Short mmCIF file of C-alpha atoms and ligand atoms in Angstrom, two decimals:
data_model
loop_
_atom_site.label_atom_id
_atom_site.label_comp_id
_atom_site.label_asym_id
_atom_site.label_seq_id
_atom_site.Cartn_x
_atom_site.Cartn_y
_atom_site.Cartn_z
CA MET A 1380 0.00 0.00 0.00
CA SER A 1381 1.37 3.41 -0.97
CA ALA A 1382 1.44 6.29 1.50
CA LEU A 1383 -0.63 8.62 -0.69
CA GLU A 1384 -2.43 7.83 -3.94
CA LEU A 1385 -4.33 10.17 -6.22
CA HIS A 1386 -6.16 8.66 -9.16
CA ASP A 1387 -7.73 10.70 -11.98
CA VAL A 1388 -8.37 13.60 -9.61
CA GLU A 1389 -10.30 16.59 -10.92
CA VAL A 1390 -10.77 19.91 -9.14
CA THR A 1391 -13.35 22.29 -10.57
CA TYR A 1392 -13.96 25.81 -9.30
CA GLU A 1393 -17.43 27.23 -9.84
CA ARG A 1394 -17.37 30.98 -10.58
CA ARG A 1395 -20.49 33.03 -10.01
CA GLY A 1396 -21.82 34.37 -13.30
CA ARG A 1397 -18.92 32.88 -15.21
CA GLU A 1398 -18.10 29.45 -16.53
CA SER A 1399 -16.40 27.02 -14.18
CA VAL A 1400 -12.68 26.25 -14.40
CA ARG A 1401 -11.29 22.76 -14.19
CA ALA A 1402 -7.97 23.52 -12.47
CA VAL A 1403 -7.08 19.82 -12.25
CA ALA A 1404 -8.33 17.74 -15.13
CA GLY A 1405 -7.63 14.12 -14.19
CA ALA A 1406 -4.24 13.90 -12.49
CA SER A 1407 -2.74 10.82 -10.88
CA LEU A 1408 0.18 10.67 -8.49
CA ILE A 1409 1.63 8.16 -6.05
CA VAL A 1410 3.85 8.87 -3.05
CA GLU A 1411 5.48 5.73 -1.69
CA ARG A 1412 6.45 5.34 1.96
CA GLY A 1413 9.54 7.34 2.85
CA GLN A 1414 9.70 8.86 -0.61
CA ILE A 1415 10.07 12.54 -1.53
CA VAL A 1416 8.02 13.39 -4.60
CA GLY A 1417 8.49 16.78 -6.28
CA LEU A 1418 5.56 18.27 -8.19
CA VAL A 1419 6.58 20.98 -10.68
CA GLY A 1420 4.94 23.12 -13.32
CA GLU A 1421 4.40 26.76 -14.20
CA SER A 1422 2.22 28.86 -11.93
CA GLY A 1423 -1.45 28.25 -12.62
CA CYS A 1424 -0.90 24.65 -13.79
CA GLY A 1425 -3.06 23.23 -10.99
CA LYS A 1426 -0.36 21.87 -8.68
CA SER A 1427 -1.53 23.79 -5.59
CA SER A 1428 -5.14 22.76 -6.25
CA LEU A 1429 -4.02 19.15 -6.49
CA ALA A 1430 -2.06 19.50 -3.21
CA ARG A 1431 -5.08 20.96 -1.45
CA ALA A 1432 -7.31 18.20 -2.75
CA ALA A 1433 -4.75 15.62 -1.57
CA VAL A 1434 -5.24 16.71 2.06
CA GLY A 1435 -8.98 17.40 1.76
CA LEU A 1436 -8.76 21.21 1.84
CA VAL A 1437 -10.63 21.42 -1.45
CA LYS A 1438 -13.15 18.92 -2.72
CA ALA A 1439 -12.15 16.80 -5.68
CA SER A 1440 -14.95 16.89 -8.25
CA ALA A 1441 -13.89 13.47 -9.54
CA GLY A 1442 -11.32 10.79 -8.88
CA GLU A 1443 -10.02 9.05 -5.78
CA ILE A 1444 -7.61 10.08 -3.05
CA HIS A 1445 -6.30 7.54 -0.56
CA PHE A 1446 -4.00 8.06 2.39
CA GLU A 1447 -2.56 4.74 3.60
CA GLY A 1448 -5.48 2.99 1.98
CA ARG A 1449 -8.11 5.21 3.57
CA GLU A 1450 -10.21 7.59 1.52
CA VAL A 1451 -9.43 11.28 2.11
CA ALA A 1452 -12.75 13.07 2.45
CA PRO A 1453 -12.95 16.87 2.21
CA LEU A 1454 -12.50 18.65 5.55
CA THR A 1455 -15.63 19.62 7.41
CA ARG A 1456 -16.24 21.39 10.70
CA ARG A 1457 -16.13 18.04 12.43
CA ALA A 1458 -12.86 16.71 13.81
CA ARG A 1459 -10.89 14.61 11.37
CA PRO A 1460 -10.66 10.88 11.95
CA ARG A 1461 -7.47 10.28 13.95
CA GLU A 1462 -5.86 8.29 11.12
CA LEU A 1463 -6.13 11.23 8.75
CA THR A 1464 -4.34 13.62 11.13
CA ARG A 1465 -1.18 11.77 10.11
CA LEU A 1466 -1.56 13.48 6.72
CA GLN A 1467 -0.32 17.04 7.26
CA MET A 1468 0.21 20.15 5.15
CA VAL A 1469 2.73 23.01 5.31
CA PHE A 1470 2.00 26.24 3.44
CA GLN A 1471 4.10 28.78 1.60
CA ASN A 1472 3.76 31.58 4.11
CA PRO A 1473 4.42 30.35 7.66
CA TYR A 1474 3.58 33.75 9.12
CA SER A 1475 -0.01 33.62 7.94
CA SER A 1476 -0.47 30.09 9.27
CA LEU A 1477 0.80 30.98 12.78
CA ASN A 1478 -1.21 32.95 15.32
CA PRO A 1479 0.84 36.13 16.01
CA ARG A 1480 -0.55 36.46 19.55
CA ARG A 1481 0.29 33.01 20.86
CA LYS A 1482 3.63 31.62 21.96
CA ILE A 1483 4.89 29.07 19.53
CA GLY A 1484 5.22 26.34 22.18
CA SER A 1485 1.45 26.23 22.63
CA GLN A 1486 0.89 26.40 18.86
CA ILE A 1487 3.17 23.41 18.33
CA ALA A 1488 1.45 21.53 21.17
CA ASP A 1489 -1.90 22.18 19.44
CA GLY A 1490 -0.64 20.04 16.55
CA GLY A 1491 -0.74 16.83 18.53
CA GLY A 1492 -0.84 17.25 22.27
CA GLY A 1493 2.13 16.42 24.43
CA GLY A 1494 3.75 18.58 27.06
CA ARG A 1495 6.77 20.81 27.23
CA LYS A 1496 9.17 17.90 26.73
CA ARG A 1497 7.52 16.89 23.46
CA VAL A 1498 7.57 20.50 22.22
CA ALA A 1499 11.29 20.72 23.05
CA GLU A 1500 11.91 17.47 21.14
CA LEU A 1501 10.06 18.79 18.09
CA LEU A 1502 11.95 22.09 18.21
CA GLU A 1503 15.21 20.19 18.36
CA LEU A 1504 14.15 18.05 15.39
CA VAL A 1505 13.75 21.19 13.27
CA GLY A 1506 16.96 22.79 14.56
CA LEU A 1507 15.55 25.32 17.05
CA PRO A 1508 16.49 25.71 20.75
CA PRO A 1509 13.98 24.67 23.47
CA ASN A 1510 13.55 28.28 24.67
CA ALA A 1511 12.01 29.13 21.28
CA ALA A 1512 8.78 27.74 22.77
CA THR A 1513 8.32 30.83 24.94
CA ARG A 1514 8.59 33.33 22.09
CA PHE A 1515 6.11 34.78 19.59
CA PRO A 1516 6.15 34.27 15.79
CA HIS A 1517 7.36 37.81 15.03
CA GLN A 1518 10.55 37.13 16.98
CA PHE A 1519 11.73 34.66 14.34
CA SER A 1520 13.12 34.97 10.81
CA GLY A 1521 11.19 33.61 7.81
CA GLY A 1522 13.29 30.43 7.75
CA GLN A 1523 12.80 29.88 11.48
CA ARG A 1524 9.05 30.38 11.13
CA GLN A 1525 8.96 27.73 8.43
CA ARG A 1526 10.84 25.42 10.83
CA ILE A 1527 8.12 26.14 13.41
CA ALA A 1528 5.40 25.31 10.87
CA ILE A 1529 7.18 22.03 10.13
CA ALA A 1530 7.50 21.29 13.88
CA ARG A 1531 3.77 21.88 14.27
CA ALA A 1532 3.05 19.46 11.42
CA LEU A 1533 5.41 16.91 13.02
CA ALA A 1534 3.50 17.17 16.32
CA ALA A 1535 0.72 15.09 14.77
CA ASP A 1536 3.23 12.26 14.18
CA PRO A 1537 2.55 12.36 10.43
CA SER A 1538 3.57 9.76 7.88
CA VAL A 1539 2.97 12.14 4.94
CA ILE A 1540 3.45 15.91 4.73
CA VAL A 1541 2.29 17.87 1.68
CA LEU A 1542 4.33 21.06 1.33
CA ASP A 1543 2.96 23.76 -0.97
CA GLU A 1544 5.85 26.02 -2.08
CA PRO A 1545 7.38 25.89 1.42
CA LEU A 1546 10.55 27.69 0.33
CA ALA A 1547 9.17 30.32 -2.02
CA SER A 1548 9.08 33.15 0.52
CA LEU A 1549 12.58 32.50 1.91
CA ASP A 1550 16.01 33.83 0.93
CA ALA A 1551 18.45 31.51 -0.84
CA SER A 1552 20.38 30.44 2.23
CA ALA A 1553 17.22 29.69 4.26
CA GLN A 1554 15.87 27.77 1.26
CA ALA A 1555 18.93 25.52 1.18
CA GLN A 1556 18.80 24.94 4.95
CA ILE A 1557 15.09 24.05 4.96
CA ALA A 1558 15.55 21.81 1.91
CA ASN A 1559 18.30 19.91 3.77
CA LEU A 1560 16.11 19.73 6.87
CA LEU A 1561 13.28 18.18 4.84
CA VAL A 1562 15.57 15.51 3.38
CA ASN A 1563 16.99 14.70 6.82
CA LEU A 1564 13.53 14.48 8.42
CA SER A 1565 12.31 12.23 5.64
CA ARG A 1566 15.28 9.88 5.99
CA GLU A 1567 15.36 9.88 9.81
CA LEU A 1568 11.63 9.53 10.44
CA GLY A 1569 10.69 7.57 7.30
CA LEU A 1570 8.41 10.45 6.33
CA SER A 1571 6.88 10.72 2.87
CA LEU A 1572 6.86 14.22 1.41
CA LEU A 1573 4.97 15.70 -1.52
CA LEU A 1574 6.88 18.88 -2.32
CA ILE A 1575 5.21 21.39 -4.62
CA SER A 1576 7.75 23.84 -5.97
CA HIS A 1577 8.56 26.01 -8.94
CA ASP A 1578 12.24 25.88 -8.03
CA LEU A 1579 13.90 23.24 -10.18
CA ALA A 1580 17.17 23.37 -8.26
CA ILE A 1581 15.47 22.52 -4.97
CA VAL A 1582 13.37 19.76 -6.51
CA ARG A 1583 16.40 18.26 -8.19
CA HIS A 1584 18.33 18.36 -4.92
CA VAL A 1585 15.55 17.01 -2.72
CA ALA A 1586 13.13 14.77 -4.62
CA ASP A 1587 13.46 11.05 -5.35
CA VAL A 1588 10.77 11.24 -8.02
CA VAL A 1589 9.41 14.19 -9.99
CA SER A 1590 5.94 14.68 -11.49
CA VAL A 1591 5.48 17.42 -14.07
CA MET A 1592 2.08 19.07 -14.45
CA TYR A 1593 0.78 21.13 -17.36
CA LEU A 1594 -2.60 22.82 -17.48
CA GLY A 1595 -4.28 20.46 -15.03
CA VAL A 1596 -2.81 17.17 -16.20
CA MET A 1597 0.31 15.18 -15.40
CA VAL A 1598 2.60 14.99 -18.42
CA GLU A 1599 5.63 13.15 -17.04
CA THR A 1600 6.68 11.20 -13.95
CA ALA A 1601 10.16 9.81 -13.45
CA PRO A 1602 12.98 9.29 -10.96
CA THR A 1603 14.65 12.68 -10.57
CA ARG A 1604 17.98 11.77 -12.10
CA SER A 1605 16.61 10.13 -15.23
CA LEU A 1606 14.16 13.00 -15.75
CA TRP A 1607 17.04 15.47 -15.80
CA GLU A 1608 19.27 13.28 -17.94
CA VAL A 1609 16.64 12.45 -20.55
CA PRO A 1610 13.36 14.36 -20.34
CA LEU A 1611 10.73 12.50 -22.39
CA HIS A 1612 8.02 15.12 -22.66
CA PRO A 1613 8.63 18.31 -24.69
CA TYR A 1614 7.24 20.39 -21.82
CA THR A 1615 9.71 18.87 -19.33
CA GLU A 1616 12.48 19.43 -21.86
CA ALA A 1617 11.41 23.05 -22.27
CA LEU A 1618 11.31 23.62 -18.50
CA ILE A 1619 14.78 22.20 -18.02
CA GLY A 1620 16.06 23.98 -21.14
CA ALA A 1621 14.66 27.31 -19.96
CA VAL A 1622 16.79 27.15 -16.83
CA PRO A 1623 19.78 29.36 -17.54
CA LEU A 1624 22.46 27.63 -15.49
CA ALA A 1625 24.40 24.62 -16.70
CA ASP A 1626 23.95 22.72 -13.46
CA GLY A 1627 20.17 22.83 -13.84
CA SER A 1628 19.63 25.21 -10.95
CA GLY A 1629 17.27 28.12 -11.15
CA PHE A 1630 13.59 28.87 -11.21
CA LEU A 1631 10.91 27.86 -13.60
CA PRO A 1632 10.15 30.78 -15.86
CA GLU A 1633 6.89 32.57 -15.19
CA ALA A 1634 5.86 31.32 -18.60
CA LEU A 1635 7.58 29.56 -21.45
CA PRO A 1636 7.50 31.11 -24.89
CA GLY A 1637 4.11 30.90 -26.52
CA GLU A 1638 0.69 31.86 -25.33
CA VAL A 1639 -0.39 30.25 -22.06
CA PRO A 1640 -3.84 28.77 -22.71
CA ASP A 1641 -6.81 29.71 -20.56
CA PRO A 1642 -7.53 26.77 -18.20
CA ALA A 1643 -11.27 27.39 -18.79
CA HIS A 1644 -10.67 26.67 -22.50
CA PRO A 1645 -7.83 24.15 -22.72
CA PRO A 1646 -6.60 23.28 -26.21
CA SER A 1647 -8.03 20.16 -27.83
CA GLY A 1648 -6.04 16.93 -27.93
CA CYS A 1649 -2.66 17.37 -26.27
CA ARG A 1650 -2.99 20.50 -24.13
CA PHE A 1651 0.62 21.43 -24.89
CA HIS A 1652 0.24 21.32 -28.68
CA PRO A 1653 0.01 25.10 -29.35
CA ARG A 1654 3.40 25.54 -27.66
CA CYS A 1655 5.05 22.27 -28.65
CA PRO A 1656 7.83 22.44 -31.26
CA TYR A 1657 7.18 18.82 -32.30
CA ALA A 1658 3.37 18.89 -32.60
CA PHE A 1659 2.15 16.80 -35.50
CA GLU A 1660 -1.24 16.04 -36.96
CA ARG A 1661 -2.43 13.67 -34.25
CA CYS A 1662 -1.62 16.07 -31.39
CA PRO A 1663 -4.52 18.57 -31.65
CA ARG A 1664 -6.91 15.68 -32.25
CA ASP A 1665 -6.24 13.10 -29.52
CA GLU A 1666 -5.28 13.63 -25.89
CA PRO A 1667 -2.25 11.46 -25.02
CA PRO A 1668 -2.68 9.39 -21.83
CA LEU A 1669 0.08 9.13 -19.23
CA LEU A 1670 1.57 5.77 -20.19
CA PRO A 1671 4.54 3.79 -18.91
CA VAL A 1672 7.44 4.27 -21.31
CA THR A 1673 9.66 2.15 -19.06
CA GLU A 1674 8.96 0.39 -15.78
CA ILE A 1675 9.82 3.53 -13.83
CA ARG A 1676 8.90 6.33 -16.23
CA ARG A 1677 5.62 7.66 -17.54
CA ALA A 1678 4.95 10.28 -20.18
CA ALA A 1679 1.87 11.66 -21.91
CA CYS A 1680 3.15 12.37 -25.41
CA TRP A 1681 2.45 10.75 -28.76
CA LEU A 1682 6.17 10.76 -29.53
CA GLN A 1683 6.80 8.15 -26.84
CA GLU A 1684 5.56 4.59 -26.91
CA PRO A 1685 4.73 2.18 -24.09
CA GLY A 1686 7.77 -0.03 -23.64
CA GLY A 1687 10.10 2.61 -25.09
CA PRO A 1688 12.80 3.02 -26.03
CA PRO A 1689 12.80 6.27 -24.03
CA ALA A 1690 14.53 9.08 -25.87
CA ARG A 1691 14.54 12.86 -25.93
CA PRO A 1692 11.67 14.39 -27.90
CA ALA A 1693 13.98 15.63 -30.69
CA GLU A 1694 15.42 12.15 -31.14
CA ARG A 1695 11.99 10.51 -31.19
CA ALA A 1696 10.67 13.16 -33.58
CA ALA A 1697 13.59 12.45 -35.94
CA GLN A 1698 12.95 8.69 -35.71
CA LEU A 1699 9.27 9.20 -36.49
CA GLY A 1700 9.95 11.74 -39.24
CA VAL A 1701 8.22 14.58 -37.40
CA ALA A 1702 9.68 17.93 -38.39
CA ALA A 1703 10.24 20.34 -35.51
CA ARG A 1704 8.20 23.49 -35.90
CA VAL A 1705 10.28 26.63 -36.23
CA GLU A 1706 8.48 29.84 -35.26
FE1 LIG B 2115 4.01 17.74 -28.39
FE2 LIG B 2115 2.30 16.10 -29.61
FE3 LIG B 2115 3.80 15.24 -27.58
FE4 LIG B 2115 1.82 16.93 -27.17
S1 LIG B 2115 1.63 14.83 -27.90
S2 LIG B 2115 3.82 17.04 -26.29
S3 LIG B 2115 1.93 18.21 -28.98
S4 LIG B 2115 4.52 15.92 -29.60
#
């Protein structure tokens, strides 16, 4: 049994007086026990909606979400079943998720009970001194506040933590420190992490497996190293190629070249086809499913075939006689 499984999840937002938007249009993702999965994509691709659906903060309009084999129902005013409290979430801005008027010791204790000793243990786990418990959120730096938010999530003794852009509001050195902390916590406690980030360098450094999302659907999933060595989907290739530094570090661009489609009116067939340099006649017609190209890699692109051989899009396009579009 996997730690967290999402199958064909859809998230639709109703908009008063306007047509609804399907932010997630049938995305699947698996987080195995002790694994760190990175979820990347441009802003607005649906990754935060998927993360929120994964923990029950928004209702999935279709599909299934299971945490350790148990269905994750949307949160209500009622207390969550105890088993589901072991599925936790950490948000981008720790300051907004902490109460400014309460000492952090009591806020951490709220996460899962336990006395002063337990709070001190949790603070130590995230690299903060025990006396931090007696201070208020404004007395800490951004990086320290994110450590506090992680300690509060750990108080519930979680097996999975979903982190939505946990490093985005931090400076570079705090980002690196928190990224290392997450890896260490995962390895030491056997924690599974689903890390949503637009920072390719962090994801490459931290994640065991990466899922790439485009306009509400998953387009590629692979072990981190093989994804970077040989991206199979043209969108993944474009994301990696758009990063300016040779070592692959850097941020996803706000948008790749080409018009970003309106999620309320996604393109027909392959959603990436208006921006894809290899699009051929089948692409605007049929939507490619996310299929296994190898045992450990999946891609949703008509250039790739189940069973492989896996190859870069340009190579596959040349093999299939598809001319790259020059614009
Ligand atoms: Fe490009 Fe076609 Fe593959 Fe879509 S299916 S990514 S348009 S080659």
